[in-house]
mmCIF file of C-alpha atoms and ligand atoms in Angstrom:
data_model
loop_
_atom_site.group_PDB
_atom_site.id
_atom_site.type_symbol
_atom_site.label_atom_id
_atom_site.label_comp_id
_atom_site.label_asym_id
_atom_site.label_seq_id
_atom_site.Cartn_x
_atom_site.Cartn_y
_atom_site.Cartn_z
ATOM 1 C CA MET A 1 -5.866 -6.590 -23.301
ATOM 2 C CA SER A 2 -7.694 -3.418 -22.316
ATOM 3 C CA ASN A 3 -6.171 -1.004 -19.852
ATOM 4 C CA LYS A 4 -8.606 -2.036 -17.166
ATOM 5 C CA GLU A 5 -7.711 -5.681 -17.544
ATOM 6 C CA MET A 6 -4.071 -4.734 -17.207
ATOM 7 C CA TYR A 7 -4.725 -2.654 -14.072
ATOM 8 C CA LYS A 8 -6.757 -5.497 -12.657
ATOM 9 C CA LYS A 9 -3.867 -7.878 -13.213
ATOM 10 C CA ILE A 10 -1.444 -5.469 -11.521
ATOM 11 C CA LEU A 11 -3.872 -5.044 -8.614
ATOM 12 C CA LEU A 12 -4.244 -8.780 -8.118
ATOM 13 C CA GLU A 13 -0.463 -9.187 -8.169
ATOM 14 C CA LYS A 14 -0.100 -6.365 -5.659
ATOM 15 C CA GLU A 15 -2.681 -7.992 -3.415
ATOM 16 C CA GLN A 16 -0.664 -11.209 -3.372
ATOM 17 C CA GLU A 17 2.565 -9.339 -2.695
ATOM 18 C CA LEU A 18 0.993 -7.414 0.164
ATOM 19 C CA LEU A 19 -0.423 -10.564 1.691
ATOM 20 C CA ALA A 20 3.051 -12.115 1.557
ATOM 21 C CA THR A 21 4.554 -9.016 3.207
ATOM 22 C CA GLN A 22 1.888 -9.183 5.891
ATOM 23 C CA LYS A 23 2.726 -12.794 6.616
ATOM 24 C CA LEU A 24 6.431 -11.999 6.832
ATOM 25 C CA SER A 25 5.992 -9.036 9.160
ATOM 26 C CA ALA A 26 3.758 -11.050 11.465
ATOM 27 C CA GLU A 27 6.889 -13.066 12.201
ATOM 28 C CA SER A 28 8.994 -10.115 13.334
ATOM 29 C CA GLU A 29 6.188 -8.628 15.353
ATOM 30 C CA LYS A 30 6.677 -10.698 18.470
ATOM 31 C CA PRO A 31 7.063 -8.445 21.500
ATOM 32 C CA VAL A 32 10.549 -7.873 22.864
ATOM 33 C CA SER A 33 10.786 -9.589 26.205
ATOM 34 C CA LEU A 34 12.824 -7.895 28.902
ATOM 35 C CA GLU A 35 13.530 -11.311 30.346
ATOM 36 C CA ASP A 36 15.482 -12.404 27.327
ATOM 37 C CA PRO A 37 19.154 -12.742 28.111
ATOM 38 C CA ILE A 38 20.271 -10.326 25.435
ATOM 39 C CA GLY A 39 22.482 -7.284 25.740
ATOM 40 C CA ARG A 40 21.200 -3.723 25.993
ATOM 41 C CA LEU A 41 22.240 -2.804 22.460
ATOM 42 C CA THR A 42 20.685 -5.921 21.062
ATOM 43 C CA ARG A 43 17.488 -5.051 22.882
ATOM 44 C CA ILE A 44 17.424 -1.506 21.483
ATOM 45 C CA ASP A 45 18.065 -3.015 18.099
ATOM 46 C CA ALA A 46 15.231 -5.468 18.571
ATOM 47 C CA ILE A 47 12.858 -2.702 19.645
ATOM 48 C CA GLN A 48 13.788 -0.640 16.604
ATOM 49 C CA ARG A 49 13.238 -3.629 14.368
ATOM 50 C CA GLN A 50 9.883 -4.173 15.983
ATOM 51 C CA GLN A 51 8.840 -0.570 15.456
ATOM 52 C CA GLN A 52 9.924 -0.830 11.869
ATOM 53 C CA ALA A 53 7.820 -3.967 11.529
ATOM 54 C CA LEU A 54 4.775 -2.218 13.006
ATOM 55 C CA HIS A 55 5.274 0.637 10.597
ATOM 56 C CA THR A 56 5.495 -1.765 7.676
ATOM 57 C CA LYS A 57 2.409 -3.545 8.927
ATOM 58 C CA ALA A 58 0.332 -0.361 9.068
ATOM 59 C CA ARG A 59 1.492 0.661 5.614
ATOM 60 C CA THR A 60 0.822 -2.782 4.189
ATOM 61 C CA GLU A 61 -2.686 -2.875 5.656
ATOM 62 C CA LYS A 62 -3.505 0.540 4.261
ATOM 63 C CA ASN A 63 -2.188 -0.376 0.843
ATOM 64 C CA LEU A 64 -4.041 -3.674 0.864
ATOM 65 C CA ARG A 65 -7.266 -1.855 1.646
ATOM 66 C CA GLN A 66 -6.659 0.542 -1.246
ATOM 67 C CA VAL A 67 -5.896 -2.325 -3.614
ATOM 68 C CA ARG A 68 -9.075 -4.165 -2.645
ATOM 69 C CA GLU A 69 -11.187 -1.034 -2.976
ATOM 70 C CA ALA A 70 -9.717 -0.486 -6.421
ATOM 71 C CA LEU A 71 -10.590 -4.057 -7.382
ATOM 72 C CA GLU A 72 -14.180 -3.409 -6.351
ATOM 73 C CA ARG A 73 -14.220 -0.188 -8.302
ATOM 74 C CA ILE A 74 -12.473 -1.358 -11.419
ATOM 75 C CA ASP A 75 -15.548 -2.492 -13.342
ATOM 76 C CA SER A 76 -17.429 0.706 -12.618
ATOM 77 C CA ASP A 77 -17.200 3.987 -14.490
ATOM 78 C CA HIS A 78 -15.639 5.642 -11.473
ATOM 79 C CA TYR A 79 -12.439 3.749 -11.816
ATOM 80 C CA GLY A 80 -9.546 5.820 -13.099
ATOM 81 C CA LYS A 81 -11.161 9.139 -12.243
ATOM 82 C CA CYS A 82 -9.666 11.561 -9.765
ATOM 83 C CA ARG A 83 -11.800 11.966 -6.662
ATOM 84 C CA LYS A 84 -10.757 15.605 -6.352
ATOM 85 C CA CYS A 85 -11.028 17.108 -9.820
ATOM 86 C CA GLU A 86 -12.913 14.229 -11.520
ATOM 87 C CA ASN A 87 -10.554 14.229 -14.476
ATOM 88 C CA GLU A 88 -9.092 11.005 -15.802
ATOM 89 C CA ILE A 89 -6.023 9.898 -13.898
ATOM 90 C CA GLU A 90 -2.918 9.686 -16.095
ATOM 91 C CA PRO A 91 -2.478 6.145 -17.522
ATOM 92 C CA GLU A 92 1.212 6.142 -16.555
ATOM 93 C CA ARG A 93 0.218 6.806 -12.972
ATOM 94 C CA LEU A 94 -2.444 4.086 -12.971
ATOM 95 C CA GLU A 95 -0.001 1.634 -14.446
ATOM 96 C CA TYR A 96 2.404 2.284 -11.603
ATOM 97 C CA MET A 97 -0.245 2.633 -8.898
ATOM 98 C CA PRO A 98 -3.584 1.227 -10.093
ATOM 99 C CA GLU A 99 -5.098 1.645 -6.611
ATOM 100 C CA THR A 100 -4.767 5.417 -6.677
ATOM 101 C CA THR A 101 -7.892 7.599 -6.542
ATOM 102 C CA ILE A 102 -6.188 10.878 -7.213
ATOM 103 C CA CYS A 103 -4.408 12.379 -10.212
ATOM 104 C CA THR A 104 -0.841 13.643 -10.235
ATOM 105 C CA LYS A 105 -1.880 17.317 -10.230
ATOM 106 C CA CYS A 106 -4.130 17.010 -7.177
ATOM 107 C CA MET A 107 -1.556 14.827 -5.451
ATOM 108 C CA ARG A 108 1.067 17.557 -5.904
ATOM 109 C CA LYS A 109 -1.321 20.156 -4.514
ATOM 110 C CA MET A 110 -1.979 17.979 -1.480
ATOM 111 C CA THR A 111 1.625 17.248 -0.637
ATOM 112 C CA ARG A 112 2.780 20.816 -1.084
HETATM 113 ZN ZN1 LIG B 201 -7.249 15.498 -9.831
#
């Protein structure tokens, strides 16, 4: 199996995982009703859980978009190249995060 085939497999698995996460978080997303006969602490707890769920949802959507873009890119020559410095992205990094478009060096520069 070539590296690209392996990355493709990882990407497709990630896509499925993310879709499952999305489905799960849709469940906990229901708005907290003030009419519900629950205690104040329980309500705060519910609101926090809901915010957490919204956060997860946003992250999942972003990741899903990246994964799908990577799947579109994978058969082209652009795949695996850093969009900043245009060097090849480290294979270890791609194996862990095949949807990435940036190499470790540029990533470190960005987050600094
Ligand atoms: Zn780079």
